[in-house]
Coordinates of C-alpha atoms in Angstrom, one line a residue:
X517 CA 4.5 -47.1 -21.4
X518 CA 2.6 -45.6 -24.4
X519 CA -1.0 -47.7 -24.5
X520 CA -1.5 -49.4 -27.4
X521 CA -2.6 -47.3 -30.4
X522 CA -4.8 -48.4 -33.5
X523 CA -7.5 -50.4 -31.6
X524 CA -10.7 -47.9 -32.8
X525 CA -12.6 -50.2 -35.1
X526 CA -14.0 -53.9 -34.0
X527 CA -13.4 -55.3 -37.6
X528 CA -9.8 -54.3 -36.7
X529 CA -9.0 -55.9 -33.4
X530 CA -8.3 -59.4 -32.0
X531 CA -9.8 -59.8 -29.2
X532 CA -8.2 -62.9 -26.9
X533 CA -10.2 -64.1 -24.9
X534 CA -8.9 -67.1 -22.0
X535 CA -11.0 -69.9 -20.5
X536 CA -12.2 -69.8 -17.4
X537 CA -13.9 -72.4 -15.3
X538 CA -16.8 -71.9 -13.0
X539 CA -17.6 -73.8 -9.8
X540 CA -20.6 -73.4 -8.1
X541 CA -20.7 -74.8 -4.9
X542 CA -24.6 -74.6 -3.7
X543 CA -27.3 -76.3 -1.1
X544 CA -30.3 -77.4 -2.9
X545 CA -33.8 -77.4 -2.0
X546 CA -36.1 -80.2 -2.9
X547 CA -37.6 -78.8 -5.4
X548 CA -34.1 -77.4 -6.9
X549 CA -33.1 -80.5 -6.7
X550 CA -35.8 -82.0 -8.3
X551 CA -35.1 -79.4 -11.4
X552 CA -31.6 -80.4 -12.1
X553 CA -32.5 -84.3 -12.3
X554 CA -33.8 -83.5 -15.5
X555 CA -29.9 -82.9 -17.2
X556 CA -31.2 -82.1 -20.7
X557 CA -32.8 -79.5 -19.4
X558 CA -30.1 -78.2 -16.8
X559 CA -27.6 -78.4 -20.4
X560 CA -30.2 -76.2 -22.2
X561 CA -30.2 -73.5 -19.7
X562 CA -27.2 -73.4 -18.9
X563 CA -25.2 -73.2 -22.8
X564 CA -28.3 -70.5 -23.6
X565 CA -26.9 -68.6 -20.7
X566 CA -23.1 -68.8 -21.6
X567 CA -24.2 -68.0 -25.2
X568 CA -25.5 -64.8 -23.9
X569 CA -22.4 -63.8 -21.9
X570 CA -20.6 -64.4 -24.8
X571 CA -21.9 -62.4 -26.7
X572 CA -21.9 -59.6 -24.4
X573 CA -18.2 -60.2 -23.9
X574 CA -17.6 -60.1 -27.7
X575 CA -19.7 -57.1 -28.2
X576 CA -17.8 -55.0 -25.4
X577 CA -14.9 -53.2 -26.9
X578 CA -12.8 -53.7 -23.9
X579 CA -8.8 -52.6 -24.4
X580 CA -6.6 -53.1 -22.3
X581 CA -3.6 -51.1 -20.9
X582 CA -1.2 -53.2 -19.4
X583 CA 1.1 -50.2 -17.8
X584 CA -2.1 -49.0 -15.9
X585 CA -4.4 -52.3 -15.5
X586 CA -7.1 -50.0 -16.0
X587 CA -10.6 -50.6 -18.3
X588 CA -10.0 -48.4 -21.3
X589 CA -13.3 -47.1 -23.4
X590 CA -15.8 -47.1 -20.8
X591 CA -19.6 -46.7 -22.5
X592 CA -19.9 -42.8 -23.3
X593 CA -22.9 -40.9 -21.1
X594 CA -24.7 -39.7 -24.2
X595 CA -26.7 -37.1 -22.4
X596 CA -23.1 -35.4 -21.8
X597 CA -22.2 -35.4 -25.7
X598 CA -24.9 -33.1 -26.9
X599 CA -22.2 -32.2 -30.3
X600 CA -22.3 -35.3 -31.1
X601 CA -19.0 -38.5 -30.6
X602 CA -16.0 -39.1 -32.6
X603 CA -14.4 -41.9 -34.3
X604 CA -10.8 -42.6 -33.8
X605 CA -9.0 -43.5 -36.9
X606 CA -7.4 -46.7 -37.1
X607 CA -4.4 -45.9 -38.8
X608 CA -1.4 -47.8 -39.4
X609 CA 1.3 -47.7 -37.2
X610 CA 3.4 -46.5 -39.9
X611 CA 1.4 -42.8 -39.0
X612 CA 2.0 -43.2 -35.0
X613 CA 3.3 -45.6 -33.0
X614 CA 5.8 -46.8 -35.6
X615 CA 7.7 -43.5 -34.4
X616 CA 7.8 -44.0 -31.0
X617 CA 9.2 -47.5 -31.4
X618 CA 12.0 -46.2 -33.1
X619 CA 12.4 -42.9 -30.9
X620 CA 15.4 -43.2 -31.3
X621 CA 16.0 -42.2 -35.1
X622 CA 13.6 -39.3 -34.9
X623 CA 16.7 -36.8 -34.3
X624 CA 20.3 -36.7 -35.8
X625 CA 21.9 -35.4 -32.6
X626 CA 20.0 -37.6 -29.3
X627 CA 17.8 -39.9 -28.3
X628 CA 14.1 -38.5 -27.9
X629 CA 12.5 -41.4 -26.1
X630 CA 12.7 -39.7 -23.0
X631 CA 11.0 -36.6 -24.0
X632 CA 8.0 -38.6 -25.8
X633 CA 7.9 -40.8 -22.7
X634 CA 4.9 -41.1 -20.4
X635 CA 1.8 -40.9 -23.1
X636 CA 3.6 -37.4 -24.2
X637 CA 3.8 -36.0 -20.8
X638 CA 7.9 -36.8 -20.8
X639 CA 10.2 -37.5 -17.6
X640 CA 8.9 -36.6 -14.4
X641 CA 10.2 -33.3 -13.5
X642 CA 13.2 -33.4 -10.6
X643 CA 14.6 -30.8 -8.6
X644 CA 11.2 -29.2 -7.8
X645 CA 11.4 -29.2 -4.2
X646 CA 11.1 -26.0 -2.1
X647 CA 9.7 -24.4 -5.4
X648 CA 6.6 -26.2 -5.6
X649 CA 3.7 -27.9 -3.0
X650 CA 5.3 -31.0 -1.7
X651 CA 2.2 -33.0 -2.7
X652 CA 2.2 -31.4 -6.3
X653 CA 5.5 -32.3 -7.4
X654 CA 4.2 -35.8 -8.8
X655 CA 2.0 -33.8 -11.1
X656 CA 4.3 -32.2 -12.6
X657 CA 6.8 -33.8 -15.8
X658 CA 9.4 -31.9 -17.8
X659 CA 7.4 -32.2 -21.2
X660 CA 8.0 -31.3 -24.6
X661 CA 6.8 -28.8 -26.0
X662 CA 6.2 -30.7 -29.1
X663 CA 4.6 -33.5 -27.8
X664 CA 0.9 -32.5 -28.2
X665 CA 0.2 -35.2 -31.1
X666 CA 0.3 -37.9 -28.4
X667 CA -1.1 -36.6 -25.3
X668 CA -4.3 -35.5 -27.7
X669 CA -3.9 -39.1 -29.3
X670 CA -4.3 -40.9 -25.8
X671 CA -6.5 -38.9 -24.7
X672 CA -9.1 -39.3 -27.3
X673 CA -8.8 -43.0 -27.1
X674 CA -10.5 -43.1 -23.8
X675 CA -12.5 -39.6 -24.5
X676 CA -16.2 -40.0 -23.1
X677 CA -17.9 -39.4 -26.9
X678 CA -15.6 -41.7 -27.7
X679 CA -17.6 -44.0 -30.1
X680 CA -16.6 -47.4 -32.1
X681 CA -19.4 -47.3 -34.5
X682 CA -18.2 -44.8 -37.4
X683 CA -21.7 -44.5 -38.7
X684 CA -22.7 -42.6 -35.3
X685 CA -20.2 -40.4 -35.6
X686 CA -20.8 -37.0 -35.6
X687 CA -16.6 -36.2 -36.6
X688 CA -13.6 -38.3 -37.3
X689 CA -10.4 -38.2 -35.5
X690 CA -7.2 -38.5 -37.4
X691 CA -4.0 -39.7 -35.1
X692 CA -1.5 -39.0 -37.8
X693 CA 1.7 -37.6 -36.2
X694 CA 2.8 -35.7 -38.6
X695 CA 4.8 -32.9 -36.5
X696 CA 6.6 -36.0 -35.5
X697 CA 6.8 -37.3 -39.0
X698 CA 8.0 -34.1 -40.3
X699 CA 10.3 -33.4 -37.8
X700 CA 12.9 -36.3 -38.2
X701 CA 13.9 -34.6 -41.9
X702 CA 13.6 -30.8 -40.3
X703 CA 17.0 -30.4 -39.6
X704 CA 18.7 -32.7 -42.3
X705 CA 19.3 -32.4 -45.5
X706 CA 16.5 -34.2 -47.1
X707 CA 14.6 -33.8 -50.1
X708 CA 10.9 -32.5 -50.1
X709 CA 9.9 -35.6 -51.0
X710 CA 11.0 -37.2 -48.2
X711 CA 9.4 -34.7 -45.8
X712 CA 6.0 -35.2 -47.6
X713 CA 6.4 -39.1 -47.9
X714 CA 4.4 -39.7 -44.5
X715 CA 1.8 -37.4 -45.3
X716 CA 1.0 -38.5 -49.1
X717 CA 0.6 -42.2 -47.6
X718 CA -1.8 -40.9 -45.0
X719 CA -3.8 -39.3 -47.8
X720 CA -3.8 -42.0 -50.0
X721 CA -5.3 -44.4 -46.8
X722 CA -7.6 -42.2 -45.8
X723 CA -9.4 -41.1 -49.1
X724 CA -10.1 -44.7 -49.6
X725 CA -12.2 -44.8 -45.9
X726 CA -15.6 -45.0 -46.5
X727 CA -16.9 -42.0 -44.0
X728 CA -14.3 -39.4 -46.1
X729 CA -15.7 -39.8 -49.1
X730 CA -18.9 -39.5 -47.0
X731 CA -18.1 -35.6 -46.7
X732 CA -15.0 -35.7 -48.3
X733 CA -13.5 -34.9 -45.4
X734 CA -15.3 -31.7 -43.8
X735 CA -16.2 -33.6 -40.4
X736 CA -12.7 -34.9 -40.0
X737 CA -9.9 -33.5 -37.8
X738 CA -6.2 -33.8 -37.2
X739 CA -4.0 -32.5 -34.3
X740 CA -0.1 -30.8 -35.4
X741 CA 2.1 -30.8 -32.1
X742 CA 4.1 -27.9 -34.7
X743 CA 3.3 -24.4 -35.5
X744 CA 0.9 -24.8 -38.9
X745 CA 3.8 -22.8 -40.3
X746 CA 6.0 -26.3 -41.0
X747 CA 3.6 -27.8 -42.9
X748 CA 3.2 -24.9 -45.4
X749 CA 5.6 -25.1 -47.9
X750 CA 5.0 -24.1 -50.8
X751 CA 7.9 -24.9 -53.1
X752 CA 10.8 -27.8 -52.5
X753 CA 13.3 -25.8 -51.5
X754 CA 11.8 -24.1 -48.4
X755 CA 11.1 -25.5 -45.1
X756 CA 9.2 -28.1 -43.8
X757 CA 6.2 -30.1 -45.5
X758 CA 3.6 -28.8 -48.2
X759 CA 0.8 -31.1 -46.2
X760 CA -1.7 -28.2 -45.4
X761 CA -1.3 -27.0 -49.3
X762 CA -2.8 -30.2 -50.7
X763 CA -6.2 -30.8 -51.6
X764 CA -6.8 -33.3 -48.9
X765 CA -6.5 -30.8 -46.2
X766 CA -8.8 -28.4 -47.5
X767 CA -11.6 -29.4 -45.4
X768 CA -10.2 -30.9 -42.5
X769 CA -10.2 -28.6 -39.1
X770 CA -6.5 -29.0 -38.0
X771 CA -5.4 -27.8 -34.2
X772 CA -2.3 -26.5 -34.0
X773 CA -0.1 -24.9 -31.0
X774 CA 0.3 -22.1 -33.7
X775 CA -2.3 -21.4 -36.0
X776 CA -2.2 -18.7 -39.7
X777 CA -4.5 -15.8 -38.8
X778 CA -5.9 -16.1 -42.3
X779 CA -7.5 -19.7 -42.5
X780 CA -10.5 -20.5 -41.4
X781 CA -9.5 -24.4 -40.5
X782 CA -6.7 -23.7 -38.1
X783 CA -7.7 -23.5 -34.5
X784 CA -4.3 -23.0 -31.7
X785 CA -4.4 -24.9 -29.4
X786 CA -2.1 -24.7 -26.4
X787 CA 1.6 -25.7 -26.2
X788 CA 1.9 -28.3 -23.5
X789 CA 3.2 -27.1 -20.1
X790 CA 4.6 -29.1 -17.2
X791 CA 2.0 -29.5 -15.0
X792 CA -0.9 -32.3 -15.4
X793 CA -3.2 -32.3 -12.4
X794 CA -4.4 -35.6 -11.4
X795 CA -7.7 -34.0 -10.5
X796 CA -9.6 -30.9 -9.7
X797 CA -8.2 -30.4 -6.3
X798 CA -4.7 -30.5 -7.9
X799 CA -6.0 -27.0 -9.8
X800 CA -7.7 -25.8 -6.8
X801 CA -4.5 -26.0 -4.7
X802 CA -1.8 -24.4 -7.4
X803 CA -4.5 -21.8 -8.0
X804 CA -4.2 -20.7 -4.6
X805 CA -0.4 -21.3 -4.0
X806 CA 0.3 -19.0 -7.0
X807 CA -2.5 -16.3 -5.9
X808 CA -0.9 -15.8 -2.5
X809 CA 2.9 -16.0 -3.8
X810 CA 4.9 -13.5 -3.0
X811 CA 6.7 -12.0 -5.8
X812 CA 10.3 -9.9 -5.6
X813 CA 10.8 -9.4 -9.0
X814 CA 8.6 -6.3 -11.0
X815 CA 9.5 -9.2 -14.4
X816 CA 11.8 -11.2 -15.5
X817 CA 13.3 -12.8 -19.1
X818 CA 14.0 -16.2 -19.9
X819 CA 15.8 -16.8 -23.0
X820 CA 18.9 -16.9 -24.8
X821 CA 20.9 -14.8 -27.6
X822 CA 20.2 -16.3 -31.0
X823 CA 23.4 -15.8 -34.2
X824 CA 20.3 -13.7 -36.0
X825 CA 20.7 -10.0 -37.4
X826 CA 19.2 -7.7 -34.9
X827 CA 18.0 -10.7 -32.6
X828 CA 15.2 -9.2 -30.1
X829 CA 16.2 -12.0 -27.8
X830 CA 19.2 -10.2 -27.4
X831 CA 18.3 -6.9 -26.8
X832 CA 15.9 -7.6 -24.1
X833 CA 18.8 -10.0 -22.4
X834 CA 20.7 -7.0 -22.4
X835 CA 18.3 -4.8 -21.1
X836 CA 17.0 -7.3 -17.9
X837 CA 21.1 -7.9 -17.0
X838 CA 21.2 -3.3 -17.2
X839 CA 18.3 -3.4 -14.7
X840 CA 19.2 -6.3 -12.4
X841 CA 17.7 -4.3 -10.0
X842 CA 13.9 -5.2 -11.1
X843 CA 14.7 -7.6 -13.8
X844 CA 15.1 -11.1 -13.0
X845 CA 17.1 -13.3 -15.8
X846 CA 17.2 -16.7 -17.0
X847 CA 19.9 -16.8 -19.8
X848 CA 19.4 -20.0 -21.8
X849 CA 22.8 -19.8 -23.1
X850 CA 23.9 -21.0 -19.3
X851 CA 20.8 -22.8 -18.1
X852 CA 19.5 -25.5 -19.7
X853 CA 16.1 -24.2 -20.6
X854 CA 14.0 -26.4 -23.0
X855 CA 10.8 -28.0 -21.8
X856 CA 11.2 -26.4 -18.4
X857 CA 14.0 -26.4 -15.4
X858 CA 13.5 -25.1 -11.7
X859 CA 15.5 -22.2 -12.7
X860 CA 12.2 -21.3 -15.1
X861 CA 9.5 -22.1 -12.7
X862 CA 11.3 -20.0 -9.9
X863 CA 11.9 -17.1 -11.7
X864 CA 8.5 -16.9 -13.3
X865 CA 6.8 -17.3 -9.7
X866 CA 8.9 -14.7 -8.6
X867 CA 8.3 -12.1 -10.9
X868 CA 5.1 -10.0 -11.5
X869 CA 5.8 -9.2 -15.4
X870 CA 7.4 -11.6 -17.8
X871 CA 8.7 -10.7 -20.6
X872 CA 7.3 -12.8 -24.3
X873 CA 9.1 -12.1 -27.4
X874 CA 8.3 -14.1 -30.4
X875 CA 9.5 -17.7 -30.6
X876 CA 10.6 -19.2 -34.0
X877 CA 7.3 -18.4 -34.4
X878 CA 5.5 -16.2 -33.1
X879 CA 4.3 -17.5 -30.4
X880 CA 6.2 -19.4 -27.5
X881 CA 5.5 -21.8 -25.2
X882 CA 7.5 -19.6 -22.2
X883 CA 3.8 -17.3 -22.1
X884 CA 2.2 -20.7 -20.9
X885 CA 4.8 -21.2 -18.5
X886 CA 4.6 -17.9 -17.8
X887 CA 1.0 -17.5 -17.2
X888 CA 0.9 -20.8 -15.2
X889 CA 2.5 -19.5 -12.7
X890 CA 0.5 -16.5 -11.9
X891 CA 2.9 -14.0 -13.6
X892 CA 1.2 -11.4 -16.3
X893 CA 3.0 -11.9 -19.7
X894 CA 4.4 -8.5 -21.6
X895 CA 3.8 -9.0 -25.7
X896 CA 6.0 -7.6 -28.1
X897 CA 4.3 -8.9 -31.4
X898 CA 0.5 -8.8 -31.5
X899 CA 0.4 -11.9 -33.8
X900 CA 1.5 -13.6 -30.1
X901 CA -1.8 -13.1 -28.8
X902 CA -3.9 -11.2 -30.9
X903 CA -6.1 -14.7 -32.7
X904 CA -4.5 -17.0 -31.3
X905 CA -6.2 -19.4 -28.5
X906 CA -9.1 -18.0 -29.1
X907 CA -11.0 -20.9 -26.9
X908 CA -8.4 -20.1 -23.9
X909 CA -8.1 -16.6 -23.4
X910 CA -10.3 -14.1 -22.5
X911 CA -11.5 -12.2 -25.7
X912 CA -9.6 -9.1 -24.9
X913 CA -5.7 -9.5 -24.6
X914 CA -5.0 -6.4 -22.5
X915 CA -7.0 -8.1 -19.7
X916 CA -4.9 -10.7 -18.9
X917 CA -1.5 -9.2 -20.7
X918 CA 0.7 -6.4 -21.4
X919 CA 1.7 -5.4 -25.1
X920 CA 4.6 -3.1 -26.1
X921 CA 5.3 -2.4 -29.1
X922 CA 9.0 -3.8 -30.2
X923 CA 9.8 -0.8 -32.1
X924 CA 9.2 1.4 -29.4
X925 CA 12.2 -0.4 -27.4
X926 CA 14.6 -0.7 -30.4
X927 CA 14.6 2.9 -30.4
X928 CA 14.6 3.7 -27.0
X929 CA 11.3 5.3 -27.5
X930 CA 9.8 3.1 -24.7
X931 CA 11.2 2.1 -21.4
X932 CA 10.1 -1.6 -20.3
X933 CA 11.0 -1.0 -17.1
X934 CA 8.7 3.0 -16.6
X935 CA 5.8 0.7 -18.5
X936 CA 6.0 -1.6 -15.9
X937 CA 6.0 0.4 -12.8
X938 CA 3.2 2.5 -14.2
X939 CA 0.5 -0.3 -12.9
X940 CA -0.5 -0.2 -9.7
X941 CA -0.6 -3.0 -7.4
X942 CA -4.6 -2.8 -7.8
X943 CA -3.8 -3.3 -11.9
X944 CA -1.2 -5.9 -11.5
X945 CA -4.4 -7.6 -9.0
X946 CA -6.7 -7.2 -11.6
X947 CA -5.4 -8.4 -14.7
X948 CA -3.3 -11.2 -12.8
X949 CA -6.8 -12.2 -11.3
X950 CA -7.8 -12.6 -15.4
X951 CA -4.5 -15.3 -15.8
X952 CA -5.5 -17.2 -13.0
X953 CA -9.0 -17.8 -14.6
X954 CA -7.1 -18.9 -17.9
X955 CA -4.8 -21.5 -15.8
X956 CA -7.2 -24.5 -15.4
X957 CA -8.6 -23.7 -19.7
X958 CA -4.5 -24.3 -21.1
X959 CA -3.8 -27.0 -18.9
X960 CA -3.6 -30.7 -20.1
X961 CA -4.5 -33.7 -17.4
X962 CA -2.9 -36.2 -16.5
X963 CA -5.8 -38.6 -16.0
X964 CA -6.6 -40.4 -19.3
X965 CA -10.4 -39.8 -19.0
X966 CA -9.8 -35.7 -18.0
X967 CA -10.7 -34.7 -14.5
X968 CA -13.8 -34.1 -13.0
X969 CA -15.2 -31.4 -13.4
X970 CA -12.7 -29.1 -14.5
X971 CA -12.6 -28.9 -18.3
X972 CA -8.9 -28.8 -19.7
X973 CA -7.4 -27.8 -22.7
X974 CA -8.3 -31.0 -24.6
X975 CA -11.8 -30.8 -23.4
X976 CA -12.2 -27.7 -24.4
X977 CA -10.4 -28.5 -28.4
X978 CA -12.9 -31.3 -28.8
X979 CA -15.9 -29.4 -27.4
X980 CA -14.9 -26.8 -30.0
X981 CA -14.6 -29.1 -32.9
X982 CA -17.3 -30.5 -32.3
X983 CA -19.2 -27.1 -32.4
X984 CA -17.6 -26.0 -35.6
X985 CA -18.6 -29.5 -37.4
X986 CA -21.8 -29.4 -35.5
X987 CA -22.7 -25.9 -36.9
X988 CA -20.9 -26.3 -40.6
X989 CA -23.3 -29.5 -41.1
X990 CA -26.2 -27.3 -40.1
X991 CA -25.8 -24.4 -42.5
X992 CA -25.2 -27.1 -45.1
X993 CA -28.2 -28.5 -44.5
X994 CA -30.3 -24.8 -44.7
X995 CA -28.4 -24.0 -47.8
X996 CA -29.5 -27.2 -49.2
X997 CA -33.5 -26.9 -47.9
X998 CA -33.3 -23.2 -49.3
X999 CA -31.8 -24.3 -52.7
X1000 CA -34.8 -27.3 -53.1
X1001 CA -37.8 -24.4 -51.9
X1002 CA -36.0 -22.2 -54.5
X1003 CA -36.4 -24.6 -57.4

């Protein structure tokens, strides 16, 4: 059960409140005794302290979740949130939770309730045992890859900098789902105005908040659970929505699982795995049960054949089934494969080497799946890898991955396979050493308020934002004390 969105703002909740009735049952000494003859006064003392708990009560943003019973928007430590808090938006549910009440319409061909299920996470996962620790199978979901607009939407509605006073805020969240918004018209044939209807509403209700036109937007950020490439069109006939071309978004810091090398404003952020550890010793223990696997593949390919001219896919499904031998497959066009099966967890804990070819973008979320389970990813595109996640990877790719060039294999210049075999099992230790410290970074919990210690992906996103905002304000500000000593 999704908790319930849009409750950021004071002035735009209703709180309900129910009577309760006290009874004090107490032995009095004389001279209490003697105090509570007086009435007037006992009915003084005691409506000034109920007008105090009052107001306490009304001042405490409490929310409730109903699915959890759980206190939402606990006070944030504000030693811990040196970069300052955010404000969550309070949009209409027109721009979020309007879209997973009607889950059902969001696609032409099925249902997807199910896969935006579970605050984003999806259906728990099935058919995990003997692959996975026992005791680790609850923490794991099979979860869309797609989904990141509302596990980053839930999670910042209880995040610990969380605040409800916009004028404290050091950034502003916006939790417009506009991957999921955009999405529903993808695959249709729909004009370009109805792909951009969502987002010109949402631009229209925001520019009229008083903390945009504050900084017309340059401490505000949005999260796209969609490569930035679908919201970058830039005429009506081609794909997707022209959101990130309009001059609303030219300020705004958007995270995206797939971000355009050449703006400044995108970050990537990871693609959502399975796996959500419920808390640090969750981490502790797959770190360990991946470390000590023991792997009989040398790599492996999970993917399918795609009706494309001179589909890669292809190619290196052909090549894994020629060397069987060393080259485990998972071909998608028998096995179900989206947002994760056994079949794909097996396989890539089996297998040393896995092999990434671009997605419909150029990234994928297979390297995450990949990588979580302790196998070393092989690149084929260095827009894969090469400034993207940034914030989750080590700064150097060849550390924690293998790149061949595609061109190399179309022409047979390049055996996979000899590539492969040329790293000793000291190399394979050493760079697979550099995944497992990348594990815990690209890896979103399942606990609402993050685990603790560990920071995840989201924490790590925020942290960053914050940062960036944190760091833009401050060169502002010297620009502006350097103009004024100048005049």
């Amino acid at each position: 059960m999704i908790p319930p969105f849009g409750h950021s703002s004071p002035d735009l909740q209703t709180l309900k409140k129910s009577k309760s009735t006290l009874v004090c049952k107490k032995t009095f000494s004389p001279g209490q005794a003697y105090f509570f003859v007086h009435h007037r006064a006992w009915l003084f003392v005691t409506s000034l302290f109920l007008v105090f708990l009052l107001i306490f009560v009304t001042d405490t943003p409490h929310i409730y979740n109903k699915s959890t019973r759980l206190q939402l928007f606990p006070a944030p430590h504000a030693e811990k949130c040196e970069s300052g808090k955010v404000y969550v938006y309070n949009l209409p549910e027109m721009f979020n939770r309007e879209f997973l009440n009607k889950c059902h319409e969001l696609d032409p061909w099925h249902s997807r309730c199910n896969a935006l299920s579970n605050n984003g996470f999806g259906p728990r996962a099935t058919g995990l045992a003997g692959i996975v620790p026992e005791n680790l199978a609850p923490a794991w979901y099979w979860t869309d890859m797609f989904s990141g607009e509302i596990i980053y939407h839930n999670r910042m509605l209880n995040y610990k900098c969380r605040t409800m006073e916009p004028e404290s805020a050091a950034a502003f969240y916006v939790p417009f789902y506009a991957g999921i918004a955009v999405g529903k018209y993808l695959f249709t044939n729909s004009s370009a105005m109805e792909r951009d209807w969502h987002c010109e509403m949402l631009t229209r209700w925001v520019q009229n908040q008083q903390y945009w036109k504050r900084s017309n937007g340059s401490d505000h950020f949005i999260m796209f659970g969609q490569a930035t490439w679908d919201f970058r069109r830039t005429n009506d006939a081609d794909w997707g929505s022209s959101f990130i071309n309009k001059p609303f978004m030219q300020n705004i810091t958007r995270l995206t699982i797939e971000r355009s090398q050449w703006d400044p404003l995108d970050v990537s952020v990871p693609y959502p795995t399975g796996f959500h550890p419920r808390s640090d010793a969750d981490i502790r223990q797959w770190l360990n049960f991946v470390r000590t696997r023991k792997r009989k593949s040398l790599f492996t390919f999970v993917g399918g054949k795609r009706s494309i001219k001179n589909d890669f896919r292809s190619l290196l499904l052909s090549y894994c089934y020629n060397e069987s031998d060393s080259c485990r497959v998972v071909d998608c066009a028998r096995t179900r494969c989206q947002d994760g099966t056994s079949a794909i967890i097996e396989a890539f804990l089996d297998s040393d080497f896995c092999l990434q070819p671009r997605g419909d973008a150029y990234t994928r979320r297979s390297q995450f799946d990949c990588m979580l389970a302790g196998s070393i990813p092989v690149f084929f595109w260095k827009r894969s890898v090469y400034d993207q996640y940034q914030w989750f990877f080590p700064s150097d790719p060849a550390s924690f991955s293998v790149f061949i060039d595609r061109k190399d294999v179309r022409n047979g210049a390049i055996s996979i396979r000899r590539v492969l075999e040329s790293f000793s099992r000291e190399d394979v230790r050493r760079i697979r050493e550099k995944v497992f410290e990348s594990i815990p970074k690209f890896l979103y919990a399942n606990p609402s308020q993050g685990l603790e210690i560990s920071t995840d992906a989201f924490d790590i996103a925020i942290n960053g934002v914050l940062r960036r905002i944190k760091e833009q304000r401050g060169g502002r500000k010297s620009n502006t004390t350097k103009e004024a000593n100048e005049r």
